[in-house]
PDB file of C-alpha atoms in Angstrom:
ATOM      1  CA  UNK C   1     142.544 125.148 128.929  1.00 52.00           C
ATOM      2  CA  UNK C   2     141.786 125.046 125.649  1.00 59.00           C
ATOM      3  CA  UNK C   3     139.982 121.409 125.746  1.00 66.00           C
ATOM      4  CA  UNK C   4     138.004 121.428 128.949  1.00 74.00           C
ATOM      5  CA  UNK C   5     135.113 123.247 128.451  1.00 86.00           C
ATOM      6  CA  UNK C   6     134.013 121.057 125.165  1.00 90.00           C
ATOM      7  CA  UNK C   7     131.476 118.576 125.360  1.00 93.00           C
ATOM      8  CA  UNK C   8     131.450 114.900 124.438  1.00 91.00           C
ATOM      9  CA  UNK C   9     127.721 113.616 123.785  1.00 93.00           C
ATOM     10  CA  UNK C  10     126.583 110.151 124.318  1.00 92.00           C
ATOM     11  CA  UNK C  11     123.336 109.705 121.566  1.00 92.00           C
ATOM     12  CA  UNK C  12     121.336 107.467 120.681  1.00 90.00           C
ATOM     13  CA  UNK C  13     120.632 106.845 116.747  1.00 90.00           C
ATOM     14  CA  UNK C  14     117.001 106.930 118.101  1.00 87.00           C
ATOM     15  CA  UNK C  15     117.900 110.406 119.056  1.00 86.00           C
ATOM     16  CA  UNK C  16     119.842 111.673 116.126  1.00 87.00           C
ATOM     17  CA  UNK C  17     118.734 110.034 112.952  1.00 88.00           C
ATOM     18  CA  UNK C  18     116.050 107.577 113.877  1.00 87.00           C
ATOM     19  CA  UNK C  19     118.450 104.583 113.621  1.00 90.00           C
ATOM     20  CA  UNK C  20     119.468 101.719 116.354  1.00 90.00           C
ATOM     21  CA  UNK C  21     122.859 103.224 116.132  1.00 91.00           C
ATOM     22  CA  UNK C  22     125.440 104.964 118.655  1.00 90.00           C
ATOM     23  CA  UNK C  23     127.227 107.687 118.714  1.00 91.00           C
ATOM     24  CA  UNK C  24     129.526 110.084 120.114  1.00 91.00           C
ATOM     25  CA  UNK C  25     129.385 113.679 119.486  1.00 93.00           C
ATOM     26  CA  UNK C  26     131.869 116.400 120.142  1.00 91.00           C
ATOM     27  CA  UNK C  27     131.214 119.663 120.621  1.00 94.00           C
ATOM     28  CA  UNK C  28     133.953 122.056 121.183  1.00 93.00           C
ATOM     29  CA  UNK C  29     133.394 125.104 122.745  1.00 93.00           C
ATOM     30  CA  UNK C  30     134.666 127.265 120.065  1.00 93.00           C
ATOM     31  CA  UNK C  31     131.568 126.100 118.731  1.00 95.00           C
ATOM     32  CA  UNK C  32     128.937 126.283 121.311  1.00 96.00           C
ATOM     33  CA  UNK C  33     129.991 129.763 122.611  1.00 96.00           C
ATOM     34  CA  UNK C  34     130.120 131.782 119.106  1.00 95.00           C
ATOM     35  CA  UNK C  35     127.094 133.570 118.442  1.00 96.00           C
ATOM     36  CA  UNK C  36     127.770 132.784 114.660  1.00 95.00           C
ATOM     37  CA  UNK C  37     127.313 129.228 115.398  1.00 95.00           C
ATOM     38  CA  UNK C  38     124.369 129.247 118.163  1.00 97.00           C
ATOM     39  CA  UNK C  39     121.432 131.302 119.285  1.00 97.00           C
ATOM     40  CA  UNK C  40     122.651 132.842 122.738  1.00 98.00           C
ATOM     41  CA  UNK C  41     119.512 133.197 124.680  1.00 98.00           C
ATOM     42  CA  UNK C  42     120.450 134.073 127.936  1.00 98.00           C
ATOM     43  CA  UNK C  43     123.051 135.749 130.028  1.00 97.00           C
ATOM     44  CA  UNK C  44     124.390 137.433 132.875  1.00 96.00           C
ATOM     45  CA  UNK C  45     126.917 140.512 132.900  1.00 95.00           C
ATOM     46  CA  UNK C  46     128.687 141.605 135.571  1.00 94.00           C
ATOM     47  CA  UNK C  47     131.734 144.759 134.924  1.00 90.00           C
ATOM     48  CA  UNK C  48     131.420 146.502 138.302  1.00 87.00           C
ATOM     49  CA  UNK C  49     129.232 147.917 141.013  1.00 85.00           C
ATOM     50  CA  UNK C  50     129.163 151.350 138.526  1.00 82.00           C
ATOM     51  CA  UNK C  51     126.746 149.414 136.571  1.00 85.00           C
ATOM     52  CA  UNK C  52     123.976 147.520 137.147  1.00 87.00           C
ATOM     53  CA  UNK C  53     124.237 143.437 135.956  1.00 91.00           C
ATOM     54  CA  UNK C  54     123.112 142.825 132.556  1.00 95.00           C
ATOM     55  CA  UNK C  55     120.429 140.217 132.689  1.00 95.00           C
ATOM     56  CA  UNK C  56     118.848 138.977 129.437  1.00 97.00           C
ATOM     57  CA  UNK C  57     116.131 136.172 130.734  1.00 97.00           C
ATOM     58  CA  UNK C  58     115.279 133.051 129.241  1.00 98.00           C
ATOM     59  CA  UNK C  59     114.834 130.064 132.223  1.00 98.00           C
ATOM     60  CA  UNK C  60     115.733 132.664 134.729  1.00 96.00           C
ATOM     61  CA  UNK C  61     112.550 134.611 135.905  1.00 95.00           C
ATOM     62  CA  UNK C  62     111.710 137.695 137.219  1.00 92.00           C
ATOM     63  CA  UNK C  63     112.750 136.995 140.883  1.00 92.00           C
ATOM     64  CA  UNK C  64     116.083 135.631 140.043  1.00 92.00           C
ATOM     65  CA  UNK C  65     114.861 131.702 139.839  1.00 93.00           C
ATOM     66  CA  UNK C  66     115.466 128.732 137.390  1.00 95.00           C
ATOM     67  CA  UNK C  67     112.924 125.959 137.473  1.00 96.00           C
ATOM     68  CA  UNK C  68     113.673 123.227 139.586  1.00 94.00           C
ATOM     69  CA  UNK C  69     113.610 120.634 137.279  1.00 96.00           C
ATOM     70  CA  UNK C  70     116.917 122.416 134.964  1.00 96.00           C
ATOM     71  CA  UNK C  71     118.273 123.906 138.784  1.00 92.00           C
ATOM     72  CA  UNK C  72     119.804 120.644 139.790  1.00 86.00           C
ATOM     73  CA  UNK C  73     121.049 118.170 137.659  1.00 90.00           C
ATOM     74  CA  UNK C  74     124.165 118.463 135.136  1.00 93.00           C
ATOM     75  CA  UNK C  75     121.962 116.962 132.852  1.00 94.00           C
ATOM     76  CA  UNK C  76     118.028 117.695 132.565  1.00 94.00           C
ATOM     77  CA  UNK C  77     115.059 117.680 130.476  1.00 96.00           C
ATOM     78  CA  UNK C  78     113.630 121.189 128.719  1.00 98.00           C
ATOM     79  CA  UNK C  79     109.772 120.249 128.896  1.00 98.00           C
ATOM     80  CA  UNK C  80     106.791 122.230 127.364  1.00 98.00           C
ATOM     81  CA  UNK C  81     106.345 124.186 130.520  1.00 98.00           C
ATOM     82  CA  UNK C  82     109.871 125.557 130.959  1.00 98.00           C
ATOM     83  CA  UNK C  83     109.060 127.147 127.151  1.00 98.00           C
ATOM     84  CA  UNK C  84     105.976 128.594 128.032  1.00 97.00           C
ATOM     85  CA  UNK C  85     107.361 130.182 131.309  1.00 97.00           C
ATOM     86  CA  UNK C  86     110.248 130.687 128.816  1.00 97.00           C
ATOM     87  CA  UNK C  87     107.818 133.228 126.926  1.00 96.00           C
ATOM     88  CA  UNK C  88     107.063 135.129 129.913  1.00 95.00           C
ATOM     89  CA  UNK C  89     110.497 135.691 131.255  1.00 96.00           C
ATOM     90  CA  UNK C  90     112.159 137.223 127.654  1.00 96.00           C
ATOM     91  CA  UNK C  91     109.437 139.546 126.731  1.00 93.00           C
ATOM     92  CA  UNK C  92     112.415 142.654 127.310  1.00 93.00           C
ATOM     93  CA  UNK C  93     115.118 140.046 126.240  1.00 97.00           C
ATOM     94  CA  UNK C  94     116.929 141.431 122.835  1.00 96.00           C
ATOM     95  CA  UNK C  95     118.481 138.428 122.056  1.00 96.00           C
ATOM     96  CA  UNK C  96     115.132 136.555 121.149  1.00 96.00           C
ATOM     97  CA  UNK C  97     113.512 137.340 118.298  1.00 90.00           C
ATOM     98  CA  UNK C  98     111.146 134.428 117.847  1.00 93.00           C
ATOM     99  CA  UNK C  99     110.493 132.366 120.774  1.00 94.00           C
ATOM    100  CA  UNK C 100     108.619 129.743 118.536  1.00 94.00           C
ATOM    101  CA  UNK C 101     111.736 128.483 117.026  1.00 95.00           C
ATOM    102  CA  UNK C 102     112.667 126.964 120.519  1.00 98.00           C
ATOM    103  CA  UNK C 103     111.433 123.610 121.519  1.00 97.00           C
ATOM    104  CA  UNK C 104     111.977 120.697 123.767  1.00 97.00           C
ATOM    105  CA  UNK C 105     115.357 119.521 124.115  1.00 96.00           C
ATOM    106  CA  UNK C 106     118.214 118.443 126.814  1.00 96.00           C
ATOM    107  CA  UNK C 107     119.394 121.400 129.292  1.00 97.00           C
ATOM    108  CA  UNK C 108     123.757 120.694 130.218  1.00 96.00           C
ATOM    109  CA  UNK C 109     124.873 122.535 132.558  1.00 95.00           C
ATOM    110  CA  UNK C 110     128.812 122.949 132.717  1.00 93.00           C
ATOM    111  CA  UNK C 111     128.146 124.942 135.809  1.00 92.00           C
ATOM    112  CA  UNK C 112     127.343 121.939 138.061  1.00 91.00           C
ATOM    113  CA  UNK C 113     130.322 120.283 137.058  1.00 88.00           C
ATOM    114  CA  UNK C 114     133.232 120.778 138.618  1.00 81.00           C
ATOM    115  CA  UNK C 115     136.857 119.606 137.086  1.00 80.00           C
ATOM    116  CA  UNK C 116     138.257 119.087 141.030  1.00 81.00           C
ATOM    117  CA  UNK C 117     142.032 117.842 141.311  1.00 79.00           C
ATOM    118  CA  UNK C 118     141.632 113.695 142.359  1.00 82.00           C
ATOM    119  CA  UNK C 119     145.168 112.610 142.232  1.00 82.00           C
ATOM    120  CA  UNK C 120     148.096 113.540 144.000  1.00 82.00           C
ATOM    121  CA  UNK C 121     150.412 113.537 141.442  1.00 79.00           C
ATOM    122  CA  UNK C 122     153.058 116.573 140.319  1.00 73.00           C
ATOM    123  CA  UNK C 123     151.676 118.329 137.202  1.00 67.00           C
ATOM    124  CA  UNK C 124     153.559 121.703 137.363  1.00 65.00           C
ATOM    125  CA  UNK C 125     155.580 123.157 140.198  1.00 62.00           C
ATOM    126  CA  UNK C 126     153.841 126.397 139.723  1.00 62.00           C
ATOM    127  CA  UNK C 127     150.458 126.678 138.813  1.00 65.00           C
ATOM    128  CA  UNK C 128     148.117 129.499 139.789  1.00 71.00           C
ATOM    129  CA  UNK C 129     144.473 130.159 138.806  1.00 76.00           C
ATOM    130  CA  UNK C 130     142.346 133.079 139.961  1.00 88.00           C
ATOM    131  CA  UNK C 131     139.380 133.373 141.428  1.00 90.00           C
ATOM    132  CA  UNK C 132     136.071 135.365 138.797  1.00 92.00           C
ATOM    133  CA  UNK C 133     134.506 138.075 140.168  1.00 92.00           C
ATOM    134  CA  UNK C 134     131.234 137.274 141.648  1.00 93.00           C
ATOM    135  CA  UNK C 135     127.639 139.400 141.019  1.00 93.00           C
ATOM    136  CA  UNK C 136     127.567 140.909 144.688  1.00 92.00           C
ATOM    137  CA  UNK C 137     124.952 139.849 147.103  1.00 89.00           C
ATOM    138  CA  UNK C 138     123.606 143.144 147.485  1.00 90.00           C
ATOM    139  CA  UNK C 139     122.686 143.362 143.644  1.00 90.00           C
ATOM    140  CA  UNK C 140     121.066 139.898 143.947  1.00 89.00           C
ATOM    141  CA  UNK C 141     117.542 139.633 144.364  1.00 85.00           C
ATOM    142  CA  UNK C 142     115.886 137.979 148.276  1.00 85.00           C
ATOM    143  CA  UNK C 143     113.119 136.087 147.891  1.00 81.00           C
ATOM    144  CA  UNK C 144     111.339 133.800 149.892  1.00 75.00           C
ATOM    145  CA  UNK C 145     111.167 130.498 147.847  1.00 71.00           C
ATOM    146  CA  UNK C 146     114.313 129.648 146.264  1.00 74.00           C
ATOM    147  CA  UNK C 147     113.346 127.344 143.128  1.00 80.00           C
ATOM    148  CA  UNK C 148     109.600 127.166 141.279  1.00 91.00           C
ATOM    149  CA  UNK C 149     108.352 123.756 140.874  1.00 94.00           C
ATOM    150  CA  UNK C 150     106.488 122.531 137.895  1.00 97.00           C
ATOM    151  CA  UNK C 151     103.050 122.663 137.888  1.00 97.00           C
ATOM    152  CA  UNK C 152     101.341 118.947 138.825  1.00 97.00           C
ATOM    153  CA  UNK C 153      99.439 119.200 135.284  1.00 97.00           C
ATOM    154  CA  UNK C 154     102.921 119.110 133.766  1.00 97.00           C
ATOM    155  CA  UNK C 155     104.871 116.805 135.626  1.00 96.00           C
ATOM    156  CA  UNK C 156     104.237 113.993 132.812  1.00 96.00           C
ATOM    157  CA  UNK C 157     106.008 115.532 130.496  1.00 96.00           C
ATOM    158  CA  UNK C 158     108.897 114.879 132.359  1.00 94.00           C
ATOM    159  CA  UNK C 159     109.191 111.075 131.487  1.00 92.00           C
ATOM    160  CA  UNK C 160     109.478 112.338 127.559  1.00 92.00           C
ATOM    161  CA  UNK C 161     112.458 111.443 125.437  1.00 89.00           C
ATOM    162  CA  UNK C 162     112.532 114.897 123.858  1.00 91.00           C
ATOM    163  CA  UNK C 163     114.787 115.329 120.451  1.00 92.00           C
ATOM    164  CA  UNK C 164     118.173 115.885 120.969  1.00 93.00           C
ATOM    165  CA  UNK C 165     117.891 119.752 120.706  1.00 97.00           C
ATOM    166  CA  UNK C 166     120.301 121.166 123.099  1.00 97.00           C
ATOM    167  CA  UNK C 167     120.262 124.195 125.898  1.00 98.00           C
ATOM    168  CA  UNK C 168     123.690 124.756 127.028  1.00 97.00           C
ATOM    169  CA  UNK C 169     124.821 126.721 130.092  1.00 97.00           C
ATOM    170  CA  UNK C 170     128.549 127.796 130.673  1.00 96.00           C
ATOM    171  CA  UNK C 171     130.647 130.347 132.411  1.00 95.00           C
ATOM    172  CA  UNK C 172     131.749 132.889 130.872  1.00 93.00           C
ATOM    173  CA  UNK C 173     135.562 132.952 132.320  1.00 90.00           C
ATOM    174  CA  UNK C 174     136.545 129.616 131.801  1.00 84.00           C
ATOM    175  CA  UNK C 175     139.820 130.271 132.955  1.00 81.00           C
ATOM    176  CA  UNK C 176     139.198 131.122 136.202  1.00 87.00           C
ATOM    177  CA  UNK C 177     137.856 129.188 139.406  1.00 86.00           C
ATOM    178  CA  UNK C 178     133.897 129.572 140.678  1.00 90.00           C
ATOM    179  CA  UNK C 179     132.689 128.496 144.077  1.00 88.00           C
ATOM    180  CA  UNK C 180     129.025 126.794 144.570  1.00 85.00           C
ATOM    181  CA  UNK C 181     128.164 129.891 146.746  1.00 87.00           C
ATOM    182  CA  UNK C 182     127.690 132.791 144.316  1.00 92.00           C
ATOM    183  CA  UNK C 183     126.882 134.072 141.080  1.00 93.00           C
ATOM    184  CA  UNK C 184     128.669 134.453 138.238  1.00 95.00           C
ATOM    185  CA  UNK C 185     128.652 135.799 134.566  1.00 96.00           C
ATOM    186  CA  UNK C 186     126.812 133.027 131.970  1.00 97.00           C
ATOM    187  CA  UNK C 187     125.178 132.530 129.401  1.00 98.00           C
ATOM    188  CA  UNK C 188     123.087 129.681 128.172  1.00 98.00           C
ATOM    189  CA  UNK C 189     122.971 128.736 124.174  1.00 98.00           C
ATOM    190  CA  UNK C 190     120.640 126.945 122.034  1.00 98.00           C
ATOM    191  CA  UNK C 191     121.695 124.374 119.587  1.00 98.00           C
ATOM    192  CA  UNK C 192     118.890 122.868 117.942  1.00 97.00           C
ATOM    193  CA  UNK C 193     118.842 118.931 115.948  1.00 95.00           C
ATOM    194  CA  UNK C 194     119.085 120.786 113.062  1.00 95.00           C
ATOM    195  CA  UNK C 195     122.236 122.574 113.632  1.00 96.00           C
ATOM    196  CA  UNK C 196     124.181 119.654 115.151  1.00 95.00           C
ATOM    197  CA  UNK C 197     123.324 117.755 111.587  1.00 93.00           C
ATOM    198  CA  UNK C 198     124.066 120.875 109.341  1.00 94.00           C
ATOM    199  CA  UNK C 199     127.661 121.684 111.153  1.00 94.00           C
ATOM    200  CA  UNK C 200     129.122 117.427 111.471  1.00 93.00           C
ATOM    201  CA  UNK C 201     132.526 117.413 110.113  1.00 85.00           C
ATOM    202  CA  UNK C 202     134.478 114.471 109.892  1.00 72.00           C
ATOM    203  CA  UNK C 203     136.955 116.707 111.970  1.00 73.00           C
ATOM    204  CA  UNK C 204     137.805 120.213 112.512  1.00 78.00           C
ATOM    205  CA  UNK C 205     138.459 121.609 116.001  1.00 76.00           C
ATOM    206  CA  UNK C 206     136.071 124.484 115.428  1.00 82.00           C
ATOM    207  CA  UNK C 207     132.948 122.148 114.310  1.00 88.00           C
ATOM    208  CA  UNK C 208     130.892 119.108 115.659  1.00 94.00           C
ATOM    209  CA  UNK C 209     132.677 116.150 114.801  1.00 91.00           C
ATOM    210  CA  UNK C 210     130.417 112.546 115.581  1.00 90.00           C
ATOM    211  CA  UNK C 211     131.819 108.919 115.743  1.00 88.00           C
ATOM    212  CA  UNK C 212     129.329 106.158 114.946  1.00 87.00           C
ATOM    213  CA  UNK C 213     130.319 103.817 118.010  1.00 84.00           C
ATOM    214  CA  UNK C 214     129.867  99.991 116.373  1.00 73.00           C
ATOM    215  CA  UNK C 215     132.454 101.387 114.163  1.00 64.00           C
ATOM    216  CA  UNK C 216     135.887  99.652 114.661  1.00 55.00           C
ATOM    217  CA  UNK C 217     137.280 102.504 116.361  1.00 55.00           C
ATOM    218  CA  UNK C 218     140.946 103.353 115.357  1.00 54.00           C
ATOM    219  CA  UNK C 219     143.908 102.941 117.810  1.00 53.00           C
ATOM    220  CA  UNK C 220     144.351 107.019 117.575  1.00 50.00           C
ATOM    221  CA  UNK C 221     141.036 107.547 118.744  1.00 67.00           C
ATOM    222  CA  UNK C 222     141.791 106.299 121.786  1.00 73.00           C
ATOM    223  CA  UNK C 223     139.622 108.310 123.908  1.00 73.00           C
ATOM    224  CA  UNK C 224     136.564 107.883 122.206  1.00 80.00           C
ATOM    225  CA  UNK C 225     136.903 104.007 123.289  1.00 81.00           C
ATOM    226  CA  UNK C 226     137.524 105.386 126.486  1.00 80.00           C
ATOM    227  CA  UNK C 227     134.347 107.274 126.704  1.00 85.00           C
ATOM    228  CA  UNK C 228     132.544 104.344 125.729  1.00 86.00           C
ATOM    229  CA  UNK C 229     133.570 102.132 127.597  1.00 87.00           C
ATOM    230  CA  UNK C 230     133.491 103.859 130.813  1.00 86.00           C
ATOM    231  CA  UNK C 231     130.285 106.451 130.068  1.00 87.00           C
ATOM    232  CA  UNK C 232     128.528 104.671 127.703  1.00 88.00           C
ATOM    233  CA  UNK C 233     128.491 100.916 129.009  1.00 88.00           C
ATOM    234  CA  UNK C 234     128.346 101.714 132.415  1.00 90.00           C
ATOM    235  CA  UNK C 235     125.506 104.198 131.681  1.00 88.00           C
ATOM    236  CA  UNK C 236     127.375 107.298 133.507  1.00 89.00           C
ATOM    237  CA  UNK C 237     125.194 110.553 133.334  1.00 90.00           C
ATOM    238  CA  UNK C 238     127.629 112.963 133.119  1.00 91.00           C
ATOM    239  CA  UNK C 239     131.534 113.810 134.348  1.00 89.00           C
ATOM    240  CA  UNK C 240     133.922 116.180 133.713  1.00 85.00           C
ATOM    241  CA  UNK C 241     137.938 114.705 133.743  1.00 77.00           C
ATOM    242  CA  UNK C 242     140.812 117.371 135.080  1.00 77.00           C
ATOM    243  CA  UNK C 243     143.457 117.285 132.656  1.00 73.00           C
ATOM    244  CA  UNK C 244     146.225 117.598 135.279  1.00 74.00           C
ATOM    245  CA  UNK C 245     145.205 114.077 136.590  1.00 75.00           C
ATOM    246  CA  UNK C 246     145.598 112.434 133.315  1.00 68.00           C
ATOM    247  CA  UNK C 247     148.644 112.215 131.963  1.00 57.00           C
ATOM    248  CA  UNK C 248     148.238 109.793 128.560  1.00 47.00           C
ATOM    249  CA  UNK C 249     152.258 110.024 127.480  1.00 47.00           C
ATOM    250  CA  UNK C 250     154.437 107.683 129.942  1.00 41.00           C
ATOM    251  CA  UNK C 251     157.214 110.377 129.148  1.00 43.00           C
ATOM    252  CA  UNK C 252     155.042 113.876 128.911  1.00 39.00           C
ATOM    253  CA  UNK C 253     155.385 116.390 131.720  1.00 39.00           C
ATOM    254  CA  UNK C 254     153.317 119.468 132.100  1.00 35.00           C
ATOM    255  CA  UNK C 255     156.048 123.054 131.337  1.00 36.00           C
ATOM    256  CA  UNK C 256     154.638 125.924 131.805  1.00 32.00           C
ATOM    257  CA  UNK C 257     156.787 127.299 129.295  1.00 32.00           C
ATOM    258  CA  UNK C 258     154.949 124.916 126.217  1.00 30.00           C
ATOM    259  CA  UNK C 259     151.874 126.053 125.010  1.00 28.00           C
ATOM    260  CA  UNK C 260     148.580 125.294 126.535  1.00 29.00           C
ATOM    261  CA  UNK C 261     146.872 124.705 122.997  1.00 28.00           C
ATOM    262  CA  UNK C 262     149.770 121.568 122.353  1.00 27.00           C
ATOM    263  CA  UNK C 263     149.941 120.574 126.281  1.00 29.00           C
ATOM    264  CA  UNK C 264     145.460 120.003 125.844  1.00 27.00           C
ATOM    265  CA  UNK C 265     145.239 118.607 122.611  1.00 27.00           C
ATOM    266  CA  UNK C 266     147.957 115.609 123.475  1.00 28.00           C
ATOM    267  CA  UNK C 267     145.706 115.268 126.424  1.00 31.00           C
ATOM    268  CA  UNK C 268     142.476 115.457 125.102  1.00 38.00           C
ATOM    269  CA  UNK C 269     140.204 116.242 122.327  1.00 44.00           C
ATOM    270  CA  UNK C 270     139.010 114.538 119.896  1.00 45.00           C
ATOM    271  CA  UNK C 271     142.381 113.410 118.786  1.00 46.00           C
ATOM    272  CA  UNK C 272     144.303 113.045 122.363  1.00 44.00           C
ATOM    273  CA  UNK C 273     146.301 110.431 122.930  1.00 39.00           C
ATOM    274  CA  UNK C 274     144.560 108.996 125.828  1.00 41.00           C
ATOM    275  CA  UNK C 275     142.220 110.756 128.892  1.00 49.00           C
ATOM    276  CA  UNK C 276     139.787 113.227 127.143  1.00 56.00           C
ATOM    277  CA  UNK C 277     139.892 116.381 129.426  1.00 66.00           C
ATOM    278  CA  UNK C 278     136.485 117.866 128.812  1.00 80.00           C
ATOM    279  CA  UNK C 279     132.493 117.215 129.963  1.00 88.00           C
ATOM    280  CA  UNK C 280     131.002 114.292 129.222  1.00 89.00           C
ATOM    281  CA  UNK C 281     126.872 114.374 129.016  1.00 91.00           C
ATOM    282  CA  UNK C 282     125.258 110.689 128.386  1.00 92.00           C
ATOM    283  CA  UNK C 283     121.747 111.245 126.838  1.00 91.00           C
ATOM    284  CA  UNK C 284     121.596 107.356 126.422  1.00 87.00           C
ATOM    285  CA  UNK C 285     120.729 107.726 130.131  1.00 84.00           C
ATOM    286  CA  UNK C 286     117.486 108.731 129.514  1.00 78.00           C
ATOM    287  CA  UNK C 287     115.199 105.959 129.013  1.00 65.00           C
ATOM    288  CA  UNK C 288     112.084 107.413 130.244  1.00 43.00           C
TER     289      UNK C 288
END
């Protein structure tokens, strides 16, 4: 598992470092999960029905509600507006300690994607994955409108190309399966421009690592010519690739006995020899 919760990024130069260059970025989530690394801004706690949920608020208001323009897609916009309501919502939030610091940027959710099995193909003969636990409905809130639409005034800002300054939401038990009916323990992270520039390596699995696409890309890196071919030039938004259907060694087979870190890392990664198991967000997407 150790691979497919990181994050390949599609950019722009336009986006990045004000050039006509491309590139990929890749964002491990060693990276975007560590509070050393990040500003965590929001999340959601669930240990039992002894205690209530922790809830620290950022896009999540008092009613239990995202905005509907980050409630939806895998990939959105953070506009003006969702800051300011932003303000409102984290006034008892401990985590935030200057809400200026925050500004527009992209919202990815790794919630909405979903790594479903496609092929029928043998991977392991036994394989089992448990379900989280879910918040229970009777500790959620019931309200009558489920989403809160932005204001007409505001709805221009919407056709921005904001700077690449990133909101990221994720589960917090990435090892375990989540249905699209209930609620689960998250959080949602804040990695601004600035951070993505000051932690580039050329590559270490625990850092931001970036390609520069026009680049004659090396036969190792195999997978970053897959992303661009099949993301980038045919202008996918976003995806998310099961590493049990993509098998890149004609003479690999899944043990259960091998460890997981080896098994993910020949499959994907930044260095895998073929499929890259992970989510794939395409900000080139965004044209207006």
């Amino acid at each position: 598992m150790k691979t497919m919760n990181d994050i390949y990024l599609l950019i722009s130069g336009k986006q990045y470092d004000c050039s006509n260059k491309e590139y990929i970025l890749y964002i491990p989530r060693s990276f975007y999960s560590n509070p050393d690394n990040v500003e965590i801004i929001e999340e959601i706690a669930y240990i039992n029905d002894n205690l209530p949920p922790l809830i620290n608020r950022f896009f999540l208001n008092e009613n239990g509600i995202y905005p509907i323009n980050i409630a939806g897609p895998a990939v959105s916009k953070v506009i003006p507006w969702n800051l300011k309501e932003a303000k409102k919502n984290s006034k008892n939030n401990p985590l935030i300690s200057d809400l200026s610091k925050f500004e527009p940027g992209y919202f990815i959710d790794l919630r909405q994607l979903k790594m479903s099995r496609l092929n029928m193909i043998k991977t392991e003969d036994e394989h089992i994955i448990t379900s989280a636990e879910c918040i229970p409905n009777k500790l959620l809130p019931c309200v009558k409108s489920g989403f809160l639409k932005v204001p007409s005034d505001d709805l221009a800002s919407l056709r921005d190309i904001p700077i690449a300054n990133l909101y990221v939401a994720f589960f917090d038990e990435i090892n375990k399966t989540h249905n699209n009916i209930n609620c689960y323990n998250y959080k949602v992270c804040y990695i601004s421009l600035e951070t993505i520039r000051e932690n580039i390596d050329n590559y270490d699995e625990n850092k931001i690592s970036i390609w520069e696409v026009n680049d004659k890309i090396p036969d190792e890196d195999e997978q970053i010519s897959h992303l661009e071919t099949y993301y980038g030039d045919a202008g996918i938004q976003a995806g998310a690739l099961n590493p049990f259907d993509i098998q890149a060694d004609k003479d690999f087979h899944f043990n259960s006995s091998t460890t997981h870190h080896n098994d993910m890392i020949m499959l994907g990664g930044p260095r895998g020899g073929g499929g890259a198991t992970c989510y794939v967000a395409n900000l080139r997407t965004f044209k207006k």
